[in-house]
Short mmCIF file of N, CA, C and O in Angstrom, two decimals:
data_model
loop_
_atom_site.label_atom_id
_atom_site.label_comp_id
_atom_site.label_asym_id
_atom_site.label_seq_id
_atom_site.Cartn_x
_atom_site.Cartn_y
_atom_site.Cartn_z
N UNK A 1375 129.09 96.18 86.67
CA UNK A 1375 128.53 95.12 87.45
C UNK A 1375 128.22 93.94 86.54
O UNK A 1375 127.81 94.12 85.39
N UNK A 1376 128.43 92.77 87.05
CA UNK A 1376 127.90 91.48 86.42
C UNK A 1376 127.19 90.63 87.55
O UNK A 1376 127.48 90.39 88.72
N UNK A 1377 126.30 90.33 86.86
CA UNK A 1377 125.25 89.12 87.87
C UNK A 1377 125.64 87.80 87.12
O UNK A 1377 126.10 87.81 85.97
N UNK A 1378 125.44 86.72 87.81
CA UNK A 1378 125.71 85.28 87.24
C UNK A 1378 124.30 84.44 88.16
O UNK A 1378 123.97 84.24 89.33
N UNK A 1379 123.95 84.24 87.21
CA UNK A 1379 122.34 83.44 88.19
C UNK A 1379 122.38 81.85 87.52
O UNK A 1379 122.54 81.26 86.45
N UNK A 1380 122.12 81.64 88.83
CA UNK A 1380 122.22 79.38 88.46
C UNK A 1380 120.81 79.66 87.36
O UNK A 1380 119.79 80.34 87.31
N UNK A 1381 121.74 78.34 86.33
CA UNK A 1381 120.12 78.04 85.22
C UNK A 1381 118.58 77.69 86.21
O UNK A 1381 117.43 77.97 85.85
N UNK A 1382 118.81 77.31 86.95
CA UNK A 1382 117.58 77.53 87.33
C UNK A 1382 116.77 78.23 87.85
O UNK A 1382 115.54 78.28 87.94
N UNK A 1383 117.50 78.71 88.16
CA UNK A 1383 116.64 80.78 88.68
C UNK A 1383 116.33 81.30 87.06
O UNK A 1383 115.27 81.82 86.70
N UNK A 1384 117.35 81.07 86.32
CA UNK A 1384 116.69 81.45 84.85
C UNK A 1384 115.70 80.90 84.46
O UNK A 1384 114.90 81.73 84.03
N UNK A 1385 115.32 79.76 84.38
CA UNK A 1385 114.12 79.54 83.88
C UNK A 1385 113.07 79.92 84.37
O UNK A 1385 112.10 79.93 83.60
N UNK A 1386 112.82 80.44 86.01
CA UNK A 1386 111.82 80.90 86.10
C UNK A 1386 111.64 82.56 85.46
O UNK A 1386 110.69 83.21 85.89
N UNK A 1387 112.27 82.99 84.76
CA UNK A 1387 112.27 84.27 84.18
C UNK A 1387 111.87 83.90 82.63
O UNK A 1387 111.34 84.89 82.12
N UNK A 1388 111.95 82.81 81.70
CA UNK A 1388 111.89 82.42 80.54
C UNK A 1388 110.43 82.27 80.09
O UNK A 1388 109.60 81.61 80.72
N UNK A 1389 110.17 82.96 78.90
CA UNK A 1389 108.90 82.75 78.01
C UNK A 1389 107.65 83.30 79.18
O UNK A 1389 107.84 84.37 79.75
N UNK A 1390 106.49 82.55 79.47
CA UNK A 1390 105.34 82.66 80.19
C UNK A 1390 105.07 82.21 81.76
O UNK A 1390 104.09 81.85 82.43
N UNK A 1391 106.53 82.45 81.99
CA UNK A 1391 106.49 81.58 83.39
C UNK A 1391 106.78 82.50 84.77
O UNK A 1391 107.26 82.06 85.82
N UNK A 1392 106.39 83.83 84.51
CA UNK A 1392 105.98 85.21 85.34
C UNK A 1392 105.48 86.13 84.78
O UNK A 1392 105.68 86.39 83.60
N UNK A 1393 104.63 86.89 85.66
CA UNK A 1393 103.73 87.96 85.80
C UNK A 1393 105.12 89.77 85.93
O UNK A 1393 105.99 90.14 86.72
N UNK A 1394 104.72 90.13 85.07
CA UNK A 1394 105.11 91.62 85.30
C UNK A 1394 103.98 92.84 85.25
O UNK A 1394 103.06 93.15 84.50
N UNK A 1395 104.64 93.41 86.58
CA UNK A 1395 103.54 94.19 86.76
C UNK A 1395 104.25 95.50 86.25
O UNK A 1395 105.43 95.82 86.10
N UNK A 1396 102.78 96.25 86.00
CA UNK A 1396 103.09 97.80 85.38
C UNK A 1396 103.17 98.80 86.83
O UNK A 1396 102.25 98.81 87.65
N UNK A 1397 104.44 99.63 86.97
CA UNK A 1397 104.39 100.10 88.07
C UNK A 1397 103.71 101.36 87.85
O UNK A 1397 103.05 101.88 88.75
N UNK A 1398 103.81 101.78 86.90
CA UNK A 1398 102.73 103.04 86.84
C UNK A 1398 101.57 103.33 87.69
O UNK A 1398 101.27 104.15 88.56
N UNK A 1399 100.76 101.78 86.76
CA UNK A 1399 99.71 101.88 87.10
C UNK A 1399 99.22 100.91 88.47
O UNK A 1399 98.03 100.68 88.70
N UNK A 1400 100.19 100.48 89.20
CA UNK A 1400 100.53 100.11 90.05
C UNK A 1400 100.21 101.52 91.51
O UNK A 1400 99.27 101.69 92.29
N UNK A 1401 100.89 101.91 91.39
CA UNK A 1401 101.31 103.37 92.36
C UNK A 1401 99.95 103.96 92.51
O UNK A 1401 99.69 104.48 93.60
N UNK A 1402 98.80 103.93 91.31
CA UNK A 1402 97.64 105.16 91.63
C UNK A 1402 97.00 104.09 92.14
O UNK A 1402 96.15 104.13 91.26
N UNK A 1403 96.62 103.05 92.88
CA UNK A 1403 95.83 102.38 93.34
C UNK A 1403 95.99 101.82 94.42
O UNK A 1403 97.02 101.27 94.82
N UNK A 1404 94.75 101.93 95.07
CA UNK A 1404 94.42 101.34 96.46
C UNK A 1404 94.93 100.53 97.13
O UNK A 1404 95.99 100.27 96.55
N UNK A 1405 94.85 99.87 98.10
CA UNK A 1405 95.55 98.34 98.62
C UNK A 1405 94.49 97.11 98.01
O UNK A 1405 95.02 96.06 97.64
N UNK A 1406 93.05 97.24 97.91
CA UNK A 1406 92.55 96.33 97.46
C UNK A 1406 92.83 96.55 95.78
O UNK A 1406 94.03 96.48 95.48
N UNK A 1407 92.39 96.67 95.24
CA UNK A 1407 93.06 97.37 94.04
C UNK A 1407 94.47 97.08 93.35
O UNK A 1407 94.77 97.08 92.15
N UNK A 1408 95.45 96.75 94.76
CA UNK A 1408 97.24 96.73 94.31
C UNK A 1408 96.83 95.09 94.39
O UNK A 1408 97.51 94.31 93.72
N UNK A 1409 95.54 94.49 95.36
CA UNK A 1409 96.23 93.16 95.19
C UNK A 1409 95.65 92.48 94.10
O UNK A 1409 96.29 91.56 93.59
N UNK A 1410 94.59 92.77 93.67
CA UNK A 1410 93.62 92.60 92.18
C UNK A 1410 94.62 92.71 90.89
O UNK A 1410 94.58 92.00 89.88
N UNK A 1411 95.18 93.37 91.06
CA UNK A 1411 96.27 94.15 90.09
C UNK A 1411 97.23 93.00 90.18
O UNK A 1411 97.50 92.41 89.13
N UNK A 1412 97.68 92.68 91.09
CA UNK A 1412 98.82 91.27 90.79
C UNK A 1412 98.16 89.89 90.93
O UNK A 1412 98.83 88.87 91.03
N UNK A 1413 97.19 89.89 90.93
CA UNK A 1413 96.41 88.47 91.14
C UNK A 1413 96.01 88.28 89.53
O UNK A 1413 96.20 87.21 88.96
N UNK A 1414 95.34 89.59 88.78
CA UNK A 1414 95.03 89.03 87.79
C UNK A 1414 96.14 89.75 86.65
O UNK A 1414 95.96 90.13 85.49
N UNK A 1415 97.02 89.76 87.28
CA UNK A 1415 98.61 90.42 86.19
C UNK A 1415 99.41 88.60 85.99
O UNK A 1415 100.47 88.41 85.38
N UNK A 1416 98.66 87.61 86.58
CA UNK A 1416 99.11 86.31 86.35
C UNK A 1416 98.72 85.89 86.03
O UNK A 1416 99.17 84.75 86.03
N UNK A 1417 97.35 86.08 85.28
CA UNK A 1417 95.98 85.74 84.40
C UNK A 1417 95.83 86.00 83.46
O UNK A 1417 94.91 86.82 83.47
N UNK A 1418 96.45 85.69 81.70
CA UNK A 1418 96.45 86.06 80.69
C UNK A 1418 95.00 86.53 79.95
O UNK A 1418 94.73 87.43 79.15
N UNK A 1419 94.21 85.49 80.59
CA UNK A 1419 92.75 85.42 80.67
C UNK A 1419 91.75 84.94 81.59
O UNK A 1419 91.05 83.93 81.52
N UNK A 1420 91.82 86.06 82.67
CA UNK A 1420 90.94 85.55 83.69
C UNK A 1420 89.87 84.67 83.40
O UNK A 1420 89.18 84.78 82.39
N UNK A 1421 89.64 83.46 84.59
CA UNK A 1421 87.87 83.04 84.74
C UNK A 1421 87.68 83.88 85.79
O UNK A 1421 88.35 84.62 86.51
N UNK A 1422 85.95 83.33 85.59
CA UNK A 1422 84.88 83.83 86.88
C UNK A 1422 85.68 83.42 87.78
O UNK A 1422 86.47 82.48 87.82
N UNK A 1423 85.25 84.65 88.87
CA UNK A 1423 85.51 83.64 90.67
C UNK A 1423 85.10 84.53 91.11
O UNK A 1423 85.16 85.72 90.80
N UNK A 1424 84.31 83.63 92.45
CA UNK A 1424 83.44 84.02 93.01
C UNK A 1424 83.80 85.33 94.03
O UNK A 1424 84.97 85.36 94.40
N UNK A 1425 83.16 86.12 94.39
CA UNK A 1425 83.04 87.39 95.39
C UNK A 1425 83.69 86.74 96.51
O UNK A 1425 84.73 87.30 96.86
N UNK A 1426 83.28 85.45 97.32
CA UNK A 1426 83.89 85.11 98.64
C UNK A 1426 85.22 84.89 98.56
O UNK A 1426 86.04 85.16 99.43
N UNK A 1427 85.47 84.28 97.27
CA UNK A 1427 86.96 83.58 97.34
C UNK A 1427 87.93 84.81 97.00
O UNK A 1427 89.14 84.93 97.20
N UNK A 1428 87.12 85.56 96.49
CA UNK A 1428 88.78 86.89 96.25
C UNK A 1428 88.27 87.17 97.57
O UNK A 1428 89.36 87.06 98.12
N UNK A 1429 87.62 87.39 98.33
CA UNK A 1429 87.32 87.84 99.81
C UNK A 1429 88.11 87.31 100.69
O UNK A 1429 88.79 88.06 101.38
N UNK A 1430 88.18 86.20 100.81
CA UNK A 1430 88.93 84.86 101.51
C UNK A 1430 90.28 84.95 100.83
O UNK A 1430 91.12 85.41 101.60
N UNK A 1431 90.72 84.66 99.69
CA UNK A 1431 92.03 84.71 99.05
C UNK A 1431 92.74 86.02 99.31
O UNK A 1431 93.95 85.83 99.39
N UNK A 1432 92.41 87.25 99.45
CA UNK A 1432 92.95 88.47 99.70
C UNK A 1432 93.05 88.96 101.14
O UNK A 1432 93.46 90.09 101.40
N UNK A 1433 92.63 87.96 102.19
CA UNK A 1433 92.60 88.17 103.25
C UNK A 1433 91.51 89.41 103.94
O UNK A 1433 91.56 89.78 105.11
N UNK A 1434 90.79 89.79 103.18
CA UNK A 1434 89.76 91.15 103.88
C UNK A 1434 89.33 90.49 105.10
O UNK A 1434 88.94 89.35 105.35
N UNK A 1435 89.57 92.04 106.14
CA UNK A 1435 88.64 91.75 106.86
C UNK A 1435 87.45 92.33 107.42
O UNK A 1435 87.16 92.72 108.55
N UNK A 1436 87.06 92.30 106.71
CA UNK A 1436 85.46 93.09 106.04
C UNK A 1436 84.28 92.27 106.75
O UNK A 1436 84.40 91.18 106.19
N UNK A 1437 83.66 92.20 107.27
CA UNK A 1437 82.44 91.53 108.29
C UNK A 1437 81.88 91.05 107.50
O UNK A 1437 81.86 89.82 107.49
N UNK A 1438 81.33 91.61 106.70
CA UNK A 1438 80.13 90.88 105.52
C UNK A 1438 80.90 91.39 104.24
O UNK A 1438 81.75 92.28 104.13
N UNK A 1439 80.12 90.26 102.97
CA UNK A 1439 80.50 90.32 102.07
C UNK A 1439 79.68 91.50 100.80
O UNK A 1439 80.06 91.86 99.68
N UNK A 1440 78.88 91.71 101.32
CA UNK A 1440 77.88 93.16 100.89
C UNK A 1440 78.95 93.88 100.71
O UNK A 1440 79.31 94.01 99.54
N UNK A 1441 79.79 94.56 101.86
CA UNK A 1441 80.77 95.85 102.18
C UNK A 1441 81.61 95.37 101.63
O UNK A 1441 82.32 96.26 101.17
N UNK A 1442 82.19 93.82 101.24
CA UNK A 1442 83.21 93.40 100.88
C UNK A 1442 83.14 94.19 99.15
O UNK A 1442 83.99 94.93 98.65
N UNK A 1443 81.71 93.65 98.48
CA UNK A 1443 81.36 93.72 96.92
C UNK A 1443 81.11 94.92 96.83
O UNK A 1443 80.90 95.31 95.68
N UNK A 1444 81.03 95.93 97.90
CA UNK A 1444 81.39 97.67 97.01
C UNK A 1444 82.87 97.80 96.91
O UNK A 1444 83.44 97.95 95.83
N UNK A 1445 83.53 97.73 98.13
CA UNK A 1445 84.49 97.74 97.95
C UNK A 1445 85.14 97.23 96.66
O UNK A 1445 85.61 98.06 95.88
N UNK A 1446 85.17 96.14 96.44
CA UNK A 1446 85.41 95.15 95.30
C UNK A 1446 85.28 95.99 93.78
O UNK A 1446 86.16 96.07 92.92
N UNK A 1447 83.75 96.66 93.74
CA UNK A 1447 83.43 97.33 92.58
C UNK A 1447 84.33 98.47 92.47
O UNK A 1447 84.75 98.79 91.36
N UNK A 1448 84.64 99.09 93.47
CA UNK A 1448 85.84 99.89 93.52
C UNK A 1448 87.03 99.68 93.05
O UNK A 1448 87.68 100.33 92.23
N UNK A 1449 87.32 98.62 93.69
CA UNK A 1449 88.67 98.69 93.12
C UNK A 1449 89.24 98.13 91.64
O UNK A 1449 90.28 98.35 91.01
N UNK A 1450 87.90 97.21 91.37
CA UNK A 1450 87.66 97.17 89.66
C UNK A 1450 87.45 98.34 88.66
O UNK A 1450 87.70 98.30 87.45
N UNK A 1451 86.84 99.57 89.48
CA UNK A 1451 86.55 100.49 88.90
C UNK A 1451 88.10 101.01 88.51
O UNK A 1451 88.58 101.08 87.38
N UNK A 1452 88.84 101.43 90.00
CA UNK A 1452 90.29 102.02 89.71
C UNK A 1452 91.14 101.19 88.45
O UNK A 1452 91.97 101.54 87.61
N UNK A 1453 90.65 100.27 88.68
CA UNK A 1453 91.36 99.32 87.51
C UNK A 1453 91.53 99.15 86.10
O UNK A 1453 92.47 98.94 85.33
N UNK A 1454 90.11 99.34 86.01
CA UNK A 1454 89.19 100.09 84.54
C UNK A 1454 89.77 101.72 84.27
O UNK A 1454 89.87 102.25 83.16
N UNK A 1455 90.11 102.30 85.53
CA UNK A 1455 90.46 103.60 85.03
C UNK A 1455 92.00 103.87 84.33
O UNK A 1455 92.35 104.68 83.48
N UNK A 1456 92.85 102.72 85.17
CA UNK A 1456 94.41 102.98 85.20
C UNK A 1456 94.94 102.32 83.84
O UNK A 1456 96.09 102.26 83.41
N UNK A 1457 93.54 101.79 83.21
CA UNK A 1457 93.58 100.67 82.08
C UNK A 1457 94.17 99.70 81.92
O UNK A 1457 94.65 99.32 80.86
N UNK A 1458 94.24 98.94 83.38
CA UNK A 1458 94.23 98.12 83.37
C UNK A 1458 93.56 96.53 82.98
O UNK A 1458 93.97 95.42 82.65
N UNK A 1459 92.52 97.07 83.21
CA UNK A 1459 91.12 95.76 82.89
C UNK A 1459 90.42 96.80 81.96
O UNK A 1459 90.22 97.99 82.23
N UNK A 1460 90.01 95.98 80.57
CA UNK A 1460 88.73 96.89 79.68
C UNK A 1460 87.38 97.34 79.78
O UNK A 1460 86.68 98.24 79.32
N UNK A 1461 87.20 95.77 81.04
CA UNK A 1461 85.81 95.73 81.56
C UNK A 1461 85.56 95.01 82.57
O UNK A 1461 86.56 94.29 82.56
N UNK A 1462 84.93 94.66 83.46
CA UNK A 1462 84.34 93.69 84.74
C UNK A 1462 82.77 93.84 84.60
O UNK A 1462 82.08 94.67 84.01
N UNK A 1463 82.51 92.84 85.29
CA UNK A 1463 81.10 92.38 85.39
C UNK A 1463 80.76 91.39 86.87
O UNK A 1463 81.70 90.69 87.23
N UNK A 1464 79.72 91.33 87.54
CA UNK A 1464 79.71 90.56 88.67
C UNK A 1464 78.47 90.16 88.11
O UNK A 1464 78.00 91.06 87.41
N UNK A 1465 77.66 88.97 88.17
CA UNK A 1465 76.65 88.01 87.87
C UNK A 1465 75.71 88.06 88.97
O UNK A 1465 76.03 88.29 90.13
N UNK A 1466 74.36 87.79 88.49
CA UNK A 1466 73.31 87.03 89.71
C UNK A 1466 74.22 86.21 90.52
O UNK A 1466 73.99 86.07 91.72
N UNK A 1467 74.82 85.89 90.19
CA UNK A 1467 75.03 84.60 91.24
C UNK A 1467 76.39 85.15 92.11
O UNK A 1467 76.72 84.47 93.08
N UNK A 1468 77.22 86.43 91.77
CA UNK A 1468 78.09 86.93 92.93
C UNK A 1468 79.57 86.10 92.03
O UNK A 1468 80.44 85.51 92.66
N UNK A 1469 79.58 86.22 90.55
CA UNK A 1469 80.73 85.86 90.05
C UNK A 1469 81.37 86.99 89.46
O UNK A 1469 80.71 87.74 88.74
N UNK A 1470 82.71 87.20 89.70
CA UNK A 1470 83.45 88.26 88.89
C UNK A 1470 84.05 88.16 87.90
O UNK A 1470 85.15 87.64 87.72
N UNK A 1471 83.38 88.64 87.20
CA UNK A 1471 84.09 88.91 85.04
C UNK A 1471 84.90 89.63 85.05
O UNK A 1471 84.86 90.59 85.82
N UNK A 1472 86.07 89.41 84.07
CA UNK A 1472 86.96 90.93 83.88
C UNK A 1472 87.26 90.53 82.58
O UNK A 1472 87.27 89.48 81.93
N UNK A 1473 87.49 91.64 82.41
CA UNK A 1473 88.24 91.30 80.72
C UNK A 1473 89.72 92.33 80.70
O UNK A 1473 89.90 93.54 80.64
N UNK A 1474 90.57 91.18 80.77
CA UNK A 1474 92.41 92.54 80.81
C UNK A 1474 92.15 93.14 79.60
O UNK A 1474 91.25 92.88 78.80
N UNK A 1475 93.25 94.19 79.52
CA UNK A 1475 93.05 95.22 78.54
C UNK A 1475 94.09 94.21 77.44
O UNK A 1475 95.23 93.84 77.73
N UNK A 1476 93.61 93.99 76.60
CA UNK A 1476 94.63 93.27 75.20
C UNK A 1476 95.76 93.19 74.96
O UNK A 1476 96.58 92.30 74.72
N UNK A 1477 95.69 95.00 75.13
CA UNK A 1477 97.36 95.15 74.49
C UNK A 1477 98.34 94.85 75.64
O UNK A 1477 99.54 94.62 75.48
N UNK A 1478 97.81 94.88 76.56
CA UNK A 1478 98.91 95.04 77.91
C UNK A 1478 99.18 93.08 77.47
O UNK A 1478 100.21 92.56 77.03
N UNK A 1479 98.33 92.66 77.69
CA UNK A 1479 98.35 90.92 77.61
C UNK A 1479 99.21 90.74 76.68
O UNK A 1479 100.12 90.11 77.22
N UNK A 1480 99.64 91.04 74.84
CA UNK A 1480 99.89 91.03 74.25
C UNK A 1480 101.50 90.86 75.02
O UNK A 1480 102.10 89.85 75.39
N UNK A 1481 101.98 92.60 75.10
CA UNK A 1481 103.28 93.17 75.66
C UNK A 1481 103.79 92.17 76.91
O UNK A 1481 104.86 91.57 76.97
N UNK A 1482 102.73 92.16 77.86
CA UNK A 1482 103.57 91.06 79.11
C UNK A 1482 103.59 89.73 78.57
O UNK A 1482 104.58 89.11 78.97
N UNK A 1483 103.04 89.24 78.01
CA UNK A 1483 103.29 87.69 77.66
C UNK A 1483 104.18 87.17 76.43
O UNK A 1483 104.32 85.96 76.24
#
């Protein structure tokens, strides 16, 4: 087989200009969880953001945002487990920290 792709479909494949996800660790996780997993697999180095907006940005439809932020801790937790993220943190003020795991950042970028 041979593929022939216009240069410009190539460049979106060149240097830092896509996210690859690990399917491994892809497969053992949740649906909230799978979408965390590709939201911040495009984030070399996440910022804060807030509890509502991954709420709102991920489409939940979760009544309140209480049920939304266990959930949430959950699926940060699975995340932390699949080693994906090294660490997370949520703030007084309802902001989410993560820290990706290094080496993975290193290898995808």
């Amino acid at each position: 087989w041979r593929v022939w792709l216009e240069p410009e479909i190539v460049k979106l494949f060149e240097g830092m200009r896509y996210s690859k996800i690990i399917w491994d660790q892809r497969k053992k996780l949740h649906p909230l969880a799978k979408w965390l997993h590709a939201y911040y697999s495009s984030h070399a180095e996440p910022f804060p953001v807030k509890i509502v907006t991954l709420k709102d940005a991920c489409g939940s439809k979760m009544k309140t945002v209480k049920h939304f932020k266990a959930a949430l801790r959950r699926a940060l937790v699975d995340l932390v487990s699949v080693g994906f993220l090294q660490t997370y943190w949520i703030d007084a003020n309802n902001l989410v920290f993560v820290q990706r795991d290094k080496q993975l950042t290193l290898l995808e970028f």
